[in-house]
XYZ file of C-alpha atoms in Angstrom:
450
model
C 65.558 481.313 170.271
C 67.694 484.102 169.446
C 70.635 484.138 166.732
C 73.405 484.054 169.655
C 71.935 481.265 171.227
C 71.579 479.048 168.381
C 75.145 480.104 167.014
C 76.401 479.486 170.726
C 74.920 475.487 170.550
C 76.054 475.072 166.961
C 79.565 476.320 167.769
C 79.976 474.042 170.772
C 78.943 470.987 168.769
C 81.062 471.594 165.961
C 83.790 472.157 168.331
C 83.496 468.475 169.120
C 83.949 467.485 165.940
C 86.406 469.667 165.154
C 88.667 468.727 168.391
C 87.338 465.110 168.469
C 90.832 463.648 169.285
C 91.523 466.008 172.208
C 88.494 465.836 174.318
C 88.586 466.819 178.222
C 86.898 464.971 180.640
C 84.343 467.111 181.149
C 83.526 467.297 177.427
C 83.270 463.523 177.392
C 80.894 463.712 180.405
C 78.948 466.343 178.708
C 78.534 464.438 175.548
C 77.429 461.326 177.246
C 74.686 462.986 179.013
C 74.035 465.526 176.213
C 73.175 462.345 173.943
C 71.164 460.537 176.414
C 69.024 464.036 177.001
C 68.813 464.712 173.301
C 67.521 460.966 172.266
C 64.985 461.576 174.978
C 63.428 464.781 174.235
C 64.124 465.398 170.532
C 64.993 462.002 168.469
C 63.301 458.953 169.870
C 63.098 458.121 173.528
C 62.387 454.604 172.684
C 65.758 454.188 171.309
C 67.219 454.373 174.839
C 65.041 451.418 176.235
C 66.561 449.025 173.621
C 70.397 449.758 173.974
C 72.921 447.458 175.626
C 75.179 450.744 175.966
C 72.193 452.701 178.281
C 73.677 451.940 181.708
C 72.982 453.418 185.415
C 76.339 455.043 184.995
C 75.302 456.697 181.774
C 75.757 455.811 177.911
C 78.589 454.479 175.839
C 79.264 456.508 172.685
C 80.365 455.589 169.636
C 82.959 457.977 168.569
C 85.776 456.188 166.279
C 85.476 453.557 163.494
C 88.468 451.871 162.405
C 88.846 448.605 160.338
C 87.263 445.850 162.588
C 87.026 447.994 165.665
C 84.917 450.633 166.981
C 86.375 452.731 169.602
C 84.076 454.431 172.353
C 84.400 458.005 173.422
C 86.447 457.020 176.449
C 88.918 455.111 174.381
C 87.485 451.408 174.738
C 87.981 449.336 171.990
C 85.141 447.101 170.654
C 85.318 443.972 167.909
C 82.610 444.875 165.676
C 80.745 441.574 164.954
C 77.443 443.631 164.025
C 79.032 445.884 161.170
C 76.194 447.713 160.359
C 73.941 444.924 159.780
C 76.283 444.024 157.050
C 77.277 447.415 156.039
C 81.267 447.263 156.769
C 82.485 444.575 154.846
C 85.311 446.254 154.109
C 85.743 448.026 157.617
C 85.351 451.044 159.490
C 86.661 453.999 157.108
C 88.452 451.630 154.865
C 91.520 453.985 153.593
C 91.199 452.613 149.931
C 87.807 453.648 149.648
C 88.083 457.135 151.749
C 91.048 458.397 149.646
C 88.235 458.336 146.417
C 85.578 460.162 148.574
C 88.085 462.620 149.918
C 89.287 463.218 146.136
C 85.655 463.592 144.946
C 84.691 465.855 147.799
C 87.541 468.307 146.972
C 85.700 468.637 143.837
C 81.973 468.022 143.440
C 79.882 466.974 146.336
C 75.991 466.181 145.105
C 74.660 466.957 141.795
C 73.008 470.456 140.091
C 70.214 467.664 139.019
C 70.515 469.478 135.655
C 73.885 468.788 134.192
C 74.966 465.403 133.532
C 77.546 463.950 136.353
C 79.789 460.934 134.949
C 80.277 458.892 137.987
C 76.587 457.744 137.789
C 76.995 456.164 134.346
C 80.672 454.927 135.156
C 78.768 453.451 138.365
C 75.786 451.638 136.610
C 78.059 450.343 133.847
C 80.500 448.772 136.714
C 77.141 447.302 138.789
C 76.467 445.621 135.253
C 79.814 443.949 135.208
C 79.693 442.701 138.842
C 76.021 441.335 138.703
C 74.864 438.163 137.285
C 73.596 437.179 133.920
C 72.071 439.990 131.864
C 71.209 442.603 134.631
C 72.049 445.757 133.118
C 69.943 449.028 133.995
C 70.385 450.404 137.388
C 68.653 452.918 139.110
C 70.260 454.747 142.484
C 68.291 455.816 145.662
C 69.643 456.441 149.323
C 68.153 453.831 151.666
C 67.284 450.159 151.686
C 63.375 450.573 151.698
C 63.501 453.302 149.212
C 65.388 450.653 146.818
C 62.676 448.173 147.380
C 60.000 450.882 146.965
C 61.478 451.373 143.228
C 61.789 447.456 142.726
C 58.038 446.812 143.106
C 56.901 449.980 141.240
C 59.583 448.897 138.471
C 57.605 445.425 138.351
C 54.354 447.200 138.214
C 55.495 449.256 135.235
C 56.575 446.432 133.694
C 54.475 443.505 134.252
C 51.023 445.693 135.176
C 49.183 446.061 138.567
C 48.507 442.940 140.189
C 49.361 440.963 143.564
C 52.496 440.753 145.163
C 53.848 437.475 146.709
C 56.439 437.635 149.662
C 57.278 435.443 152.805
C 56.417 434.812 156.255
C 59.571 436.277 158.180
C 61.189 438.390 155.213
C 62.160 441.817 155.436
C 62.166 444.290 152.961
C 62.107 447.799 155.293
C 59.472 450.119 156.743
C 58.394 452.182 154.245
C 54.646 451.956 153.403
C 55.460 449.461 150.460
C 58.287 447.971 151.704
C 56.547 447.115 155.179
C 53.660 445.447 153.014
C 56.090 443.149 151.839
C 57.771 442.625 155.073
C 56.536 439.251 157.169
C 56.483 440.398 160.531
C 53.280 441.378 162.092
C 54.573 444.004 164.784
C 56.144 446.307 161.936
C 52.619 446.012 160.066
C 49.488 446.050 162.458
C 49.741 449.780 163.469
C 49.345 450.635 159.525
C 46.339 448.700 158.829
C 44.312 449.181 156.485
C 46.644 451.434 154.827
C 49.351 448.932 153.728
C 49.192 447.583 150.095
C 46.348 445.112 150.146
C 47.174 442.842 147.093
C 50.050 441.001 149.014
C 50.100 437.418 149.913
C 52.516 435.957 152.203
C 53.557 432.432 152.046
C 56.198 430.065 153.874
C 59.832 430.674 153.056
C 61.859 427.958 151.192
C 58.653 426.304 150.082
C 58.579 426.467 146.474
C 55.630 424.487 146.266
C 53.827 427.116 148.416
C 54.808 429.820 145.763
C 53.108 427.710 142.554
C 50.136 427.138 144.329
C 49.700 430.473 145.325
C 50.295 431.967 142.090
C 47.668 429.396 140.523
C 45.229 430.282 143.157
C 45.557 433.901 142.505
C 45.139 433.504 138.683
C 42.248 430.965 139.318
C 40.188 433.675 140.434
C 40.640 436.088 137.692
C 43.666 438.126 139.572
C 47.042 438.962 138.100
C 50.484 438.318 139.780
C 52.901 441.232 139.314
C 56.018 439.899 141.297
C 57.542 437.962 143.851
C 59.972 439.218 146.079
C 62.284 437.154 148.411
C 65.648 437.423 150.489
C 68.075 434.540 149.216
C 68.771 434.425 153.035
C 66.649 435.842 155.583
C 68.630 438.549 157.161
C 66.391 439.801 159.884
C 64.093 436.738 159.734
C 67.009 434.988 161.885
C 69.824 434.227 158.785
C 67.327 431.614 157.275
C 68.870 430.019 154.630
C 66.430 427.873 152.642
C 66.581 424.561 151.326
C 69.169 423.947 148.446
C 67.276 424.360 145.052
C 64.706 426.858 146.341
C 65.792 429.806 144.525
C 66.302 427.988 141.371
C 62.917 426.278 141.657
C 61.291 429.740 142.457
C 62.821 431.109 139.267
C 61.824 428.579 137.086
C 58.080 429.074 138.355
C 58.107 432.799 137.971
C 59.362 432.149 134.237
C 56.537 430.061 133.722
C 53.664 432.142 135.149
C 55.068 435.386 134.078
C 55.851 436.852 137.097
C 58.727 439.149 137.891
C 61.404 437.807 140.361
C 62.725 440.073 142.696
C 65.737 439.138 144.819
C 66.557 441.679 147.707
C 70.151 441.381 148.509
C 70.559 444.334 150.672
C 72.135 442.082 153.270
C 73.397 439.337 151.342
C 75.163 441.270 148.661
C 79.001 442.114 147.753
C 80.761 439.215 149.237
C 78.862 438.641 152.781
C 77.874 435.075 152.175
C 81.054 433.659 150.033
C 79.670 434.974 146.962
C 79.399 438.528 145.495
C 75.674 438.017 145.365
C 74.101 435.047 147.268
C 71.995 434.179 144.315
C 75.173 433.172 142.277
C 75.026 430.143 144.824
C 72.266 428.586 142.785
C 73.126 430.308 139.289
C 69.944 432.293 138.720
C 69.326 435.654 137.435
C 66.284 437.397 138.846
C 64.448 440.216 136.706
C 65.200 442.706 139.348
C 67.870 442.874 142.182
C 68.015 445.466 145.140
C 71.362 446.351 146.655
C 72.215 448.411 149.458
C 74.624 448.151 152.798
C 78.052 447.125 151.819
C 77.694 449.068 148.740
C 78.126 452.286 150.361
C 81.723 451.585 151.306
C 80.613 451.887 155.164
C 81.013 455.794 154.284
C 78.209 457.302 152.170
C 74.515 455.710 152.197
C 73.611 454.310 148.714
C 71.347 451.735 147.460
C 69.573 450.746 144.555
C 68.105 448.373 141.800
C 69.530 446.485 138.846
C 67.105 444.948 136.313
C 67.357 443.187 133.025
C 67.259 445.304 130.044
C 63.907 443.923 129.034
C 62.349 444.633 132.107
C 63.737 448.034 132.300
C 62.941 449.065 128.639
C 59.515 447.359 128.790
C 58.638 449.643 132.101
C 58.097 452.756 129.719
C 61.005 454.651 131.612
C 62.164 455.663 128.059
C 59.164 457.810 127.388
C 58.997 459.296 131.085
C 62.566 458.739 132.573
C 61.049 460.396 135.957
C 57.786 458.215 136.592
C 59.650 455.637 138.739
C 61.233 458.249 140.946
C 63.434 461.467 141.292
C 65.522 461.217 144.494
C 67.395 464.519 144.879
C 70.642 462.798 146.441
C 70.194 459.474 144.562
C 73.612 458.567 142.862
C 75.075 461.697 144.182
C 78.961 461.919 143.285
C 80.383 461.132 146.572
C 78.030 457.988 147.231
C 79.369 456.908 143.524
C 82.836 457.586 144.477
C 82.233 455.180 147.780
C 80.675 452.646 145.651
C 83.039 452.391 143.198
C 85.774 452.469 145.765
C 84.454 449.493 147.516
C 83.898 447.531 144.198
C 87.672 448.071 143.528
C 88.513 446.748 147.086
C 86.037 443.624 146.970
C 87.393 442.626 143.557
C 91.140 443.226 144.374
C 91.169 441.521 147.644
C 88.568 438.769 146.909
C 86.617 439.682 149.401
C 83.993 436.785 148.665
C 86.589 434.126 149.135
C 87.921 435.717 152.262
C 84.243 436.217 153.814
C 83.674 432.438 152.792
C 86.997 431.038 154.628
C 86.565 433.044 157.627
C 82.796 431.958 157.795
C 83.932 428.420 157.564
C 86.139 429.113 160.561
C 83.900 430.854 162.599
C 80.997 428.236 161.905
C 83.418 425.102 163.016
C 84.564 426.783 166.085
C 80.813 427.843 166.764
C 79.209 424.368 166.363
C 81.976 422.857 168.638
C 81.087 425.253 171.173
C 77.598 424.572 170.928
C 77.784 420.992 172.270
C 78.808 422.647 175.581
C 75.512 424.871 175.805
C 72.118 423.696 176.280
C 70.504 427.138 176.096
C 71.971 427.078 172.410
C 69.644 425.536 169.942
C 71.571 426.050 166.821
C 74.172 427.430 164.662
C 74.189 428.323 161.203
C 75.195 430.812 158.417
C 76.974 431.773 155.235
C 79.975 433.293 154.887
C 80.255 436.036 157.501
C 76.457 436.057 157.958
C 76.075 433.818 161.175
C 73.389 433.036 163.584
C 73.348 431.647 167.167
C 69.738 430.681 167.934
C 68.996 430.494 171.762
C 65.383 429.089 173.292
C 64.169 432.293 174.320
C 64.449 436.069 173.230
C 65.626 436.927 176.745
C 68.541 434.420 176.792
C 69.951 435.791 173.391
C 69.646 439.264 174.888
C 71.379 438.277 178.014
C 74.240 436.485 176.287
C 74.562 439.892 173.972
C 74.886 441.987 177.061
C 77.577 439.945 178.358
C 79.501 440.222 174.912
C 79.220 443.908 175.374
C 80.929 443.601 178.760
C 83.727 441.819 177.046
C 84.045 444.432 174.187
C 82.356 442.742 171.568
C 79.363 443.653 169.429
C 77.000 441.111 168.498
C 73.117 441.707 167.898
C 69.717 440.147 168.025
C 67.563 440.113 164.732
C 64.695 442.245 164.328
C 62.479 439.418 163.041
C 63.489 436.461 165.226
C 64.684 438.097 168.455
C 65.973 434.604 169.824
C 68.507 434.819 167.056
C 72.368 436.526 167.757
C 73.729 437.584 164.756
C 77.271 437.686 163.740
C 78.076 439.988 160.770
C 81.830 441.347 161.103
C 83.940 443.092 158.235
C 85.474 440.427 155.849
C 88.685 442.047 157.077
C 88.459 440.927 160.781
C 91.541 438.943 162.025
C 91.603 435.442 162.826
C 92.957 436.472 166.398
C 89.402 438.439 167.038
C 87.453 435.473 165.460
C 89.170 433.491 168.257
C 88.545 436.278 171.017
C 84.926 436.325 169.705
C 84.633 432.410 170.218
C 86.231 432.696 173.704
C 84.177 435.549 174.933
C 80.919 433.736 173.414
C 81.816 430.519 175.213
C 81.954 432.446 178.767
C 78.920 434.619 177.998
C 76.676 431.558 177.286
C 78.007 429.880 180.431
C 77.405 432.912 182.650
C 73.881 433.017 181.323
C 73.584 429.317 181.953
C 74.954 429.502 185.027
C 72.449 431.847 186.043
C 69.465 429.640 185.143
């Protein structure tokens, strides 16, 4: 394609960005059709089959995010109870975060990769301050699966190669190492036999199974490197383990010299009523993985934080690049967003806010459940809430009815029967009440169809 054609197309697209608040009806119609065509021809046509926003009349295009709301291209306002699967703890475009990102953007964006950039160090120090116990050394990455990969590699460097233990129903990402840990067959089967083979999956919430599996592996002369676990299984269906499970698992790992990795990507930064869910049982993992909400809802950033003994005992002091060297990991803009959301969360006591609003939500939902036979369970912690239906088809139909009422909810990846509610902590009580009313109506309509 020639230079002029390329420039003509790029200028047209950039014009939509520059004039996004003043689009004509023709512009809106063009963008809607272009989006469908481009997903189909250039991105991933399968996405179109899994979106409630694709209808015979076209597509619903998200265009503006503001606080607890997403506004589509045509100006319709939605209550966002998906929240980027836990990303928007402080809401969309939180002004207290945006201002620091804008200030940093005016000065330095990414990194030369040769000189030292101060925000990286300041952020890592602050992470040590807000994480439990003696977690101290951080390593910054860009996406959740990448952070999980770093956690697995650090465990090997510190504790030697051997077996990993994960849980059935767990979700840790879809890169090769992360998907090896993930406990759902549909994400793994296409990659056999190239997954990490030294992985045992055990029942979630069963500490005795962890003890027995470690003993079995050791009994035949093999070594266990690490146990990776979510404090609450997010994509597994917001599965909350029995009280004491994490504490017992911590004791078992310590006894057997196994590195304990807590994946707090979805549960962290106040989502469940604690800054970190592992604090619910007063435990400190050897390595903790963080992501989603730490971005401030603005710039992707993820990473791991580990105990001093683990980090320094891994040999990283002799070869600091052996773990990884992501070009964009810990860049200045992302660090400014992370620091901004930490300030906002601490100043506004977001964990307390999420806990109180979550309790209110759950009380209303539990009362509503008594009216509906297709709704089998309601559960949650803070603003990480699940509605479990008898079948995945019923859950999807309820989600579609909610979409028609301008409220966004979503199923979970590893348990399609579960509809997840994860709004920003700043959601108003008025919007919570609207969501409850809409759910009551939506479930009733789906039941009547039966």
